[in-house]
Amino acid sequence: MKKILVIHGPNLHLLGQREPGVYGTVTLAAINAHLKKLAAKNKISLAIMQSNIEGKIVDAIGKAGNKFAGILINPAAYTHTSVAIRDALAAVNLPAVEVHLSNTHTREEFRHTSLISPVVKGTIMGFGPHSYYLGLEALIELIS
Ligand code: DQA
């Protein structure tokens, strides 16, 4: 069975209570449960992690090479700052899809740049939790 690594970046463990006007009220646990359902329907298994620590995300990407068929990532605030996560994704030879709950282009200017977008297959943003679900579908299509 093919495996996908799902990575949630900093502060996403607070979904549900964090700035609900921006991120909605769905919890990370609910998003993960729905992702698992979608994956199971496609006979794909998921490993899901959330970390507030850049180095832990870099380590997980670096080790993903021979274990996973692809990576679904919401790098959260690291989207806009992390050369290390970008370099890890570029180094590991796996298709990756970047997702964001909010449309970062309609928000503060510092969110308009993603250091991650140039090293992923594609980016889906602005659809709340559905960004994750659409991103997973796109990634499954890519690895099938
Ligand atoms: C986010 C957008 C980022 O700018 C922000 O730092 C986040 C969440 C999103 O999913 O909309 O933490 O990645």
PDB file of N, CA, C and O and ligand atoms in Angstrom, residues 10-12 18 23 74-77 79-80 99-102 104 107 111, ligand 1:
ATOM      1  N   PRO A  10       3.435  24.982  12.149  1.00  0.00           N
ATOM      2  CA  PRO A  10       3.205  25.602  13.451  1.00  0.00           C
ATOM      3  C   PRO A  10       1.810  26.196  13.626  1.00  0.00           C
ATOM      4  O   PRO A  10       1.245  26.785  12.705  1.00  0.00           O
ATOM      5  N   ASN A  11       1.293  26.020  14.820  1.00  0.00           N
ATOM      6  CA  ASN A  11       0.017  26.591  15.286  1.00  0.00           C
ATOM      7  C   ASN A  11      -1.220  25.928  14.699  1.00  0.00           C
ATOM      8  O   ASN A  11      -2.339  26.265  15.074  1.00  0.00           O
ATOM      9  N   LEU A  12      -1.025  24.970  13.823  1.00  0.00           N
ATOM     10  CA  LEU A  12      -2.203  24.324  13.230  1.00  0.00           C
ATOM     11  C   LEU A  12      -2.879  23.368  14.222  1.00  0.00           C
ATOM     12  O   LEU A  12      -4.041  23.009  14.042  1.00  0.00           O
ATOM     13  N   ARG A  18      -8.301  28.890  16.926  1.00  0.00           N
ATOM     14  CA  ARG A  18      -7.350  29.907  16.472  1.00  0.00           C
ATOM     15  C   ARG A  18      -7.999  30.786  15.406  1.00  0.00           C
ATOM     16  O   ARG A  18      -8.348  30.291  14.335  1.00  0.00           O
ATOM     17  N   TYR A  23      -9.549  31.076   9.946  1.00  0.00           N
ATOM     18  CA  TYR A  23      -9.274  29.649   9.724  1.00  0.00           C
ATOM     19  C   TYR A  23     -10.480  28.727   9.935  1.00  0.00           C
ATOM     20  O   TYR A  23     -10.384  27.530   9.720  1.00  0.00           O
ATOM     21  N   ASN A  74       1.083  21.628   4.799  1.00  0.00           N
ATOM     22  CA  ASN A  74       0.717  23.008   5.095  1.00  0.00           C
ATOM     23  C   ASN A  74       1.836  23.544   5.977  1.00  0.00           C
ATOM     24  O   ASN A  74       1.854  23.292   7.180  1.00  0.00           O
ATOM     25  N   PRO A  75       2.777  24.258   5.397  1.00  0.00           N
ATOM     26  CA  PRO A  75       3.931  24.707   6.176  1.00  0.00           C
ATOM     27  C   PRO A  75       3.593  25.862   7.117  1.00  0.00           C
ATOM     28  O   PRO A  75       4.449  26.321   7.865  1.00  0.00           O
ATOM     29  N   ALA A  76       2.335  26.347   7.058  1.00  0.00           N
ATOM     30  CA  ALA A  76       1.861  27.444   7.930  1.00  0.00           C
ATOM     31  C   ALA A  76       2.843  28.621   7.850  1.00  0.00           C
ATOM     32  O   ALA A  76       3.266  28.983   6.758  1.00  0.00           O
ATOM     33  N   ALA A  77       3.209  29.198   8.996  1.00  0.00           N
ATOM     34  CA  ALA A  77       4.045  30.415   8.954  1.00  0.00           C
ATOM     35  C   ALA A  77       5.404  30.169   8.290  1.00  0.00           C
ATOM     36  O   ALA A  77       5.996  31.092   7.709  1.00  0.00           O
ATOM     37  N   THR A  79       5.934  28.777   5.634  1.00  0.00           N
ATOM     38  CA  THR A  79       5.777  29.014   4.196  1.00  0.00           C
ATOM     39  C   THR A  79       6.571  30.242   3.748  1.00  0.00           C
ATOM     40  O   THR A  79       7.180  30.257   2.686  1.00  0.00           O
ATOM     41  N   HIS A  80       6.504  31.254   4.617  1.00  0.00           N
ATOM     42  CA  HIS A  80       7.006  32.567   4.233  1.00  0.00           C
ATOM     43  C   HIS A  80       8.446  32.809   4.680  1.00  0.00           C
ATOM     44  O   HIS A  80       9.018  33.853   4.367  1.00  0.00           O
ATOM     45  N   VAL A  99      -0.639  23.116   0.738  1.00  0.00           N
ATOM     46  CA  VAL A  99      -2.021  23.579   0.948  1.00  0.00           C
ATOM     47  C   VAL A  99      -2.063  24.651   2.033  1.00  0.00           C
ATOM     48  O   VAL A  99      -1.221  24.687   2.937  1.00  0.00           O
ATOM     49  N   HIS A 100      -3.055  25.537   1.900  1.00  0.00           N
ATOM     50  CA  HIS A 100      -3.342  26.546   2.923  1.00  0.00           C
ATOM     51  C   HIS A 100      -4.845  26.682   3.079  1.00  0.00           C
ATOM     52  O   HIS A 100      -5.571  26.680   2.075  1.00  0.00           O
ATOM     53  N   LEU A 101      -5.278  26.821   4.302  1.00  0.00           N
ATOM     54  CA  LEU A 101      -6.706  27.045   4.562  1.00  0.00           C
ATOM     55  C   LEU A 101      -7.148  28.384   3.983  1.00  0.00           C
ATOM     56  O   LEU A 101      -8.177  28.485   3.322  1.00  0.00           O
ATOM     57  N   SER A 102      -6.375  29.427   4.269  1.00  0.00           N
ATOM     58  CA  SER A 102      -6.732  30.777   3.821  1.00  0.00           C
ATOM     59  C   SER A 102      -6.075  31.066   2.471  1.00  0.00           C
ATOM     60  O   SER A 102      -5.117  30.400   2.081  1.00  0.00           O
ATOM     61  N   THR A 104      -3.694  33.220   1.047  1.00  0.00           N
ATOM     62  CA  THR A 104      -2.659  34.085   1.626  1.00  0.00           C
ATOM     63  C   THR A 104      -2.453  35.364   0.806  1.00  0.00           C
ATOM     64  O   THR A 104      -1.966  36.358   1.330  1.00  0.00           O
ATOM     65  N   ARG A 107      -4.271  38.460   2.132  1.00  0.00           N
ATOM     66  CA  ARG A 107      -3.933  38.820   3.511  1.00  0.00           C
ATOM     67  C   ARG A 107      -2.718  39.758   3.546  1.00  0.00           C
ATOM     68  O   ARG A 107      -2.409  40.391   2.551  1.00  0.00           O
ATOM     69  N   ARG A 111       2.577  37.556   3.740  1.00  0.00           N
ATOM     70  CA  ARG A 111       2.086  36.206   3.409  1.00  0.00           C
ATOM     71  C   ARG A 111       1.994  35.964   1.895  1.00  0.00           C
ATOM     72  O   ARG A 111       1.608  34.893   1.453  1.00  0.00           O
TER      73      ARG A 111
HETATM   74  C1  DQA B   1      -1.709  29.160   6.642  1.00  0.00           C
HETATM   75  C2  DQA B   1      -1.361  30.573   6.156  1.00  0.00           C
HETATM   76  C3  DQA B   1      -0.089  31.085   6.799  1.00  0.00           C
HETATM   77  O1  DQA B   1       0.193  32.409   6.353  1.00  0.00           O
HETATM   78  C4  DQA B   1      -0.234  31.129   8.314  1.00  0.00           C
HETATM   79  O2  DQA B   1       0.986  31.510   8.914  1.00  0.00           O
HETATM   80  C5  DQA B   1      -0.732  29.848   8.876  1.00  0.00           C
HETATM   81  C6  DQA B   1      -1.765  29.089   8.163  1.00  0.00           C
HETATM   82  C7  DQA B   1      -3.085  28.675   6.113  1.00  0.00           C
HETATM   83  O3  DQA B   1      -3.313  27.469   6.160  1.00  0.00           O
HETATM   84  O4  DQA B   1      -3.913  29.489   5.698  1.00  0.00           O
HETATM   85  O5  DQA B   1      -0.361  29.458   9.982  1.00  0.00           O
HETATM   86  O6  DQA B   1      -0.725  28.257   6.171  1.00  0.00           O
END
